[in-house]
Coordinates of C-alpha atoms in Angstrom, one line a residue:
X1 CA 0.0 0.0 0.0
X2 CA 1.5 3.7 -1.1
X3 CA 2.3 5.7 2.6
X4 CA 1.6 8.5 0.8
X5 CA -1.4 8.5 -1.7
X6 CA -2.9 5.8 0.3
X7 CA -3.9 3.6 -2.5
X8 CA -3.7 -0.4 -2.8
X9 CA -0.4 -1.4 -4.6
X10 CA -0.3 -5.0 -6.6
X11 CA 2.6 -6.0 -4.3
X12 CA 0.2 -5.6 -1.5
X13 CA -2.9 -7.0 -2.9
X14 CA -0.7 -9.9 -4.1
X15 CA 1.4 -10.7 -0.8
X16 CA -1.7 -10.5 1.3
X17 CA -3.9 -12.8 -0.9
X18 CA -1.5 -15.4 -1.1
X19 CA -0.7 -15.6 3.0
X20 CA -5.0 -15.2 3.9
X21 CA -5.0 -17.9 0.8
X22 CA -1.8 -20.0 2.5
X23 CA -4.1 -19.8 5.9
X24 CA -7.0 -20.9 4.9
X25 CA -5.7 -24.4 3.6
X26 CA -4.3 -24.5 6.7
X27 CA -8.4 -24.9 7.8
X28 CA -8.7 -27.2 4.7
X29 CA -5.9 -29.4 5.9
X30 CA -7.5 -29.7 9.5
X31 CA -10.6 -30.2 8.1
X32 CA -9.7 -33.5 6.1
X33 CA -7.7 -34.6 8.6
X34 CA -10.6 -34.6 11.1
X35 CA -12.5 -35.6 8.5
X36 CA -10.2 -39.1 7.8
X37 CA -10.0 -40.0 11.7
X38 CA -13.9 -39.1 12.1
X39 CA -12.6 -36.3 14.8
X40 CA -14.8 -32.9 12.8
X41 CA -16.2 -31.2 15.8
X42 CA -17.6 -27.6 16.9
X43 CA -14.2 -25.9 16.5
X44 CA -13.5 -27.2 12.8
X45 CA -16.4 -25.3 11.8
X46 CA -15.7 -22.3 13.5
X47 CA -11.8 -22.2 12.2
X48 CA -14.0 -22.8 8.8
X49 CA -16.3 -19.8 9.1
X50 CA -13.0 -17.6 10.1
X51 CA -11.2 -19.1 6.6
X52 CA -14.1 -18.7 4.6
X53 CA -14.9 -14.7 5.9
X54 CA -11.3 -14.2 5.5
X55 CA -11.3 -15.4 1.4
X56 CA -14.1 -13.2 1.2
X57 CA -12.3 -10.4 2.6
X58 CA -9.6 -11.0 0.6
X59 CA -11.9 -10.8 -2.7
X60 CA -12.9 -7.4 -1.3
X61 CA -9.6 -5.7 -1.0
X62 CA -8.8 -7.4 -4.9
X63 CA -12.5 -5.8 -5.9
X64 CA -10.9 -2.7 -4.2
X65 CA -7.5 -3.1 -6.0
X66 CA -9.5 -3.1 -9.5
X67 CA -12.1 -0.5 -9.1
X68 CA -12.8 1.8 -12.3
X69 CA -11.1 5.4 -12.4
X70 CA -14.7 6.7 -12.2
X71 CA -15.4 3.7 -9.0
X72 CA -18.0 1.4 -8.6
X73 CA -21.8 2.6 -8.1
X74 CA -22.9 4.0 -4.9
X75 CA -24.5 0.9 -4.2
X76 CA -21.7 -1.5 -4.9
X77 CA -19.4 1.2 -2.4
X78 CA -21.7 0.6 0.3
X79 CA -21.9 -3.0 -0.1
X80 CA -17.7 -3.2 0.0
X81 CA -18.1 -1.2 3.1
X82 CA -20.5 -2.3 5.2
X83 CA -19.2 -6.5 4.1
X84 CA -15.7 -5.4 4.9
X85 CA -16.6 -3.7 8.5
X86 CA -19.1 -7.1 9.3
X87 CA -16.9 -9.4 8.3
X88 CA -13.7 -8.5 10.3
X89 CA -15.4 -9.4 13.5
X90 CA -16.8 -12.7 12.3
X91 CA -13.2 -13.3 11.6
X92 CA -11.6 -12.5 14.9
X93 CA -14.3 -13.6 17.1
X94 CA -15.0 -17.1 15.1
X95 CA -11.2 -17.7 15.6
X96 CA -11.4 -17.2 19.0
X97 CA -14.3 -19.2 19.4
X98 CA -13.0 -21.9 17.6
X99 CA -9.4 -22.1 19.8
X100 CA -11.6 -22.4 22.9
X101 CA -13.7 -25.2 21.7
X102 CA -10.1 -26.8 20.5
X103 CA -8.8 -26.5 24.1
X104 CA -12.2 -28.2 25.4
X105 CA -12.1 -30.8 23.0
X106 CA -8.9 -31.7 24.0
X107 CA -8.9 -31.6 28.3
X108 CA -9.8 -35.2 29.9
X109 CA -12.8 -36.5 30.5
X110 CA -12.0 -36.2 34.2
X111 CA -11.9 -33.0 33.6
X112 CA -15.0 -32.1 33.0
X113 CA -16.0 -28.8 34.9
X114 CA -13.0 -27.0 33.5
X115 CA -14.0 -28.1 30.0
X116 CA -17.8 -27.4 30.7
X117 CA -16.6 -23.8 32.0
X118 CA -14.7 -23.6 28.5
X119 CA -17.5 -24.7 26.5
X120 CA -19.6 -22.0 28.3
X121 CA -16.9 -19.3 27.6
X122 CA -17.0 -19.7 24.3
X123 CA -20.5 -19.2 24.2
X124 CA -19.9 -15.7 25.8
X125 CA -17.6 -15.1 22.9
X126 CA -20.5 -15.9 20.8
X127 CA -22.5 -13.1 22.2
X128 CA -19.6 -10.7 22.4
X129 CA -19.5 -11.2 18.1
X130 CA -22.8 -10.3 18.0
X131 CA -22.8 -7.5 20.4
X132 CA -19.8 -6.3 18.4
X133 CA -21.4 -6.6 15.0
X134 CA -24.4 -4.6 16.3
X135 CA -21.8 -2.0 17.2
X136 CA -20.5 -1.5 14.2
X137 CA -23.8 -0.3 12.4
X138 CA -23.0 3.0 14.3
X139 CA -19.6 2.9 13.4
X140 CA -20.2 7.2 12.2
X141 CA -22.7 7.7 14.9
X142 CA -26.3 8.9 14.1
X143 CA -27.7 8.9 11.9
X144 CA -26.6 6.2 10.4
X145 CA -25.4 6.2 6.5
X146 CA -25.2 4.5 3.7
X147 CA -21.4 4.8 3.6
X148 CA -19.8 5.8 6.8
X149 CA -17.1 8.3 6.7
X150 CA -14.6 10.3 9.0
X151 CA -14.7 10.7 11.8
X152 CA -15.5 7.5 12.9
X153 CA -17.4 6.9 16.5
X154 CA -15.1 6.8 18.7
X155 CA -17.6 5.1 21.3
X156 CA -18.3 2.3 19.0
X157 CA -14.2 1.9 18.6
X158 CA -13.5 1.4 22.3
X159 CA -16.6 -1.1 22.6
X160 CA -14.9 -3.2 20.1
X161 CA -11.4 -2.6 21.5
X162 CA -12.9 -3.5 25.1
X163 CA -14.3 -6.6 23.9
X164 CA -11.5 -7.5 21.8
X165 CA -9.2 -6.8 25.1
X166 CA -11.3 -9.2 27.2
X167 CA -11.9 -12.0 25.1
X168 CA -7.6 -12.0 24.3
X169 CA -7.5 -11.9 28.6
X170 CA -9.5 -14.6 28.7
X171 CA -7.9 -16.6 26.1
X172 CA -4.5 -16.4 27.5
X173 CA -6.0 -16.8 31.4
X174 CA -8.3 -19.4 31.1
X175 CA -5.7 -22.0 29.4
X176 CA -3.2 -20.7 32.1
X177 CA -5.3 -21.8 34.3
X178 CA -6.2 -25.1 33.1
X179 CA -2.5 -25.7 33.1
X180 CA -2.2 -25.2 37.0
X181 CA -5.4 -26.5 37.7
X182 CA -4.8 -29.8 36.1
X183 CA -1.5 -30.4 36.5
X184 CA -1.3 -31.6 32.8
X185 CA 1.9 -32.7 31.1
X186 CA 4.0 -31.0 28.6
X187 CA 2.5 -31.3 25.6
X188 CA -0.3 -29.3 27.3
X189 CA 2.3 -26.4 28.4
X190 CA 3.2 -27.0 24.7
X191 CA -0.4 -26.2 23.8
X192 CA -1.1 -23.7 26.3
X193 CA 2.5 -21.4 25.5
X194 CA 1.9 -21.2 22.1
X195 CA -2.3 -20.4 22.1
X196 CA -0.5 -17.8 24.6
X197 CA 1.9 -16.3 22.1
X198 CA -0.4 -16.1 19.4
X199 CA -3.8 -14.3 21.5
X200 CA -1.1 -12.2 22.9
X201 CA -0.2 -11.5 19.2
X202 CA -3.6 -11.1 18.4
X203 CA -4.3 -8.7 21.0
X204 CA -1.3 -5.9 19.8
X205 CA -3.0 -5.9 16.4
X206 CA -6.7 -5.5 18.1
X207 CA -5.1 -2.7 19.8
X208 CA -2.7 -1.4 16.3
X209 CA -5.6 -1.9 14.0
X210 CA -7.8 0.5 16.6
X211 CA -5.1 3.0 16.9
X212 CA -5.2 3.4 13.1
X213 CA -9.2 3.3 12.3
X214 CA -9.2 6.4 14.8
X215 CA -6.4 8.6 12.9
X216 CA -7.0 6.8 9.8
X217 CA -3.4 6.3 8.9
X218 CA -1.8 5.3 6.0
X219 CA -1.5 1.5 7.6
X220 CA -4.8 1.0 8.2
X221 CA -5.0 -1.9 5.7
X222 CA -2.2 -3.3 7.1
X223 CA -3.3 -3.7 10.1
X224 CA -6.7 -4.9 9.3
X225 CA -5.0 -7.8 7.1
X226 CA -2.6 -8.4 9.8
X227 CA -5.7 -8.9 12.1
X228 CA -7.4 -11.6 10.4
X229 CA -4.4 -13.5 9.3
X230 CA -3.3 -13.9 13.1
X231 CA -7.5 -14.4 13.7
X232 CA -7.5 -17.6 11.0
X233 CA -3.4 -18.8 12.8
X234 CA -5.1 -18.9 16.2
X235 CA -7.6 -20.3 15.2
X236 CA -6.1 -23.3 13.8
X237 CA -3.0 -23.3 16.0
X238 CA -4.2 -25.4 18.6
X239 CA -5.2 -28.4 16.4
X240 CA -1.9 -28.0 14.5
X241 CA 0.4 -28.4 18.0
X242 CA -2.2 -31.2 19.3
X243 CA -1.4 -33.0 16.6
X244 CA 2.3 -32.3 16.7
X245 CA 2.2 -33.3 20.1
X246 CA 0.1 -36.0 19.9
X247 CA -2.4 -35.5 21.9
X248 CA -6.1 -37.2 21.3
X249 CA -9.6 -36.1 22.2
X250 CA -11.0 -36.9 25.0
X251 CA -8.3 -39.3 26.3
X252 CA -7.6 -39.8 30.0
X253 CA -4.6 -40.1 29.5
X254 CA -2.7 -36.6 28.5
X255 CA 0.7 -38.0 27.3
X256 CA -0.1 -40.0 24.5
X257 CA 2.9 -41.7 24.9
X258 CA 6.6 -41.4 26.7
X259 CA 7.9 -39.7 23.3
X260 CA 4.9 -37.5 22.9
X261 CA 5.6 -35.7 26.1
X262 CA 9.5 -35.4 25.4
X263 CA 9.9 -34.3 21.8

């Protein structure tokens, strides 16, 4: 993207396709490998939804990339828009939900309250994505338009950023937790460290991307792409260390096996 003009470049449109494109087979891969070993559960279709919104995206900023010197009709702004500023959310907030119902799917059956507790938190994520997409219909205020513009609400930017805040609190205390708790072996802490590097992650770009939608800077679709790439990683991260760790659903057991829990 030109720092100056402010316009998409090809380099970006290209380099940011192909990563969001790299991530989402990422979700395809997981997907048929549940698939094979009949494991598909709540948080393969989450991680899917977040994939799917993010290809969408990614179609958007290309339709953005290629629009006529005169630009599209007023209608087809509007729809890029208002797609763009729902989808971003459904991103972020499906990929959280998804990496909690990874983490349930994953604890021991004897430990049930803590994944019934996790279950239940992500369904308070759930409401969190719809509270935030509600937000964003007054993303300019009242009265509400057709196609937002500049200034943007600042009230309806700290909601988001509040929520976004929590939910990445709770993702990296919640697991913390479990690992105390339970007193689970290392391919947990495995688990657990790097769903903790990547909400952590997460959370500078909720609060970079913010920073940047209030000033309108020049990086602002930098950050935004940043966002949801990191959204569709975390959401896929925990399946993809659970299976280099070796760990099973629902097992009693934690440690697979003796070389599991040393590798």
């Amino acid at each position: 993207m030109d720092k100056v003009t402010g316009k998409l470049t090809l380099s970006f449109v290209v380099g940011f396709s192909v990563v969001h494109c790299l991530a989402a087979l990422v979700t395809v891969i997981r997907v048929v490998h549940r698939k094979k070993r009949q494991q598909l559960w709540w948080d393969d279709l989450f991680a899917s939804i977040a994939s799917f919104a993010t290809l969408f995206l990614t179609g958007t900023t290309v339709a953005a990339y290629l629009m006529p010197e005169g630009g599209y009709p007023y209608a087809g702004r509007a729809f890029l828009f208002w797609i763009g500023l729902f989808l971003t959310p459904t991103v972020i907030w499906s990929g959280r939900v998804a990496v909690l119902n990874t983490i349930a799917y994953y604890l021991p059956p004897d430990a049930y309250p803590a994944r019934l507790t996790t279950i239940w938190s992500s369904l308070g994520f759930a409401i969190a994505w719809i509270a935030t997409l509600i937000s964003k219909i007054f993303v300019s205020g009242l009265p509400i338009r057709a196609i937002p513009q500049p200034p943007f609400s600042k009230a309806a930017t700290i909601f988001g950023l509040v929520l976004n805040l929590l939910g990445t609190a709770w993702l990296i205390g919640w697991p913390a937790y479990l690992l105390v708790k339970l007193s689970l072996g290392k391919s947990y802490q495995r688990l657990i460290l790097t769903c903790f590097v990547f909400t952590t992650t997460l959370g500078a770009w909720d609060i970079w991307h913010a920073i940047n939608t209030q000033n309108t800077s020049p990086y602002l679709f930098y950050s935004s792409h940043l966002e949801l790439l990191f959204s569709v990683l975390v959401a896929n991260v925990g399946w993809f260390v659970a299976v280099l760790v070796g760990l099973q659903p629902h097992k009693s057991q934690v440690e697979v096996s003796s070389d599991s829990g040393s590798r």
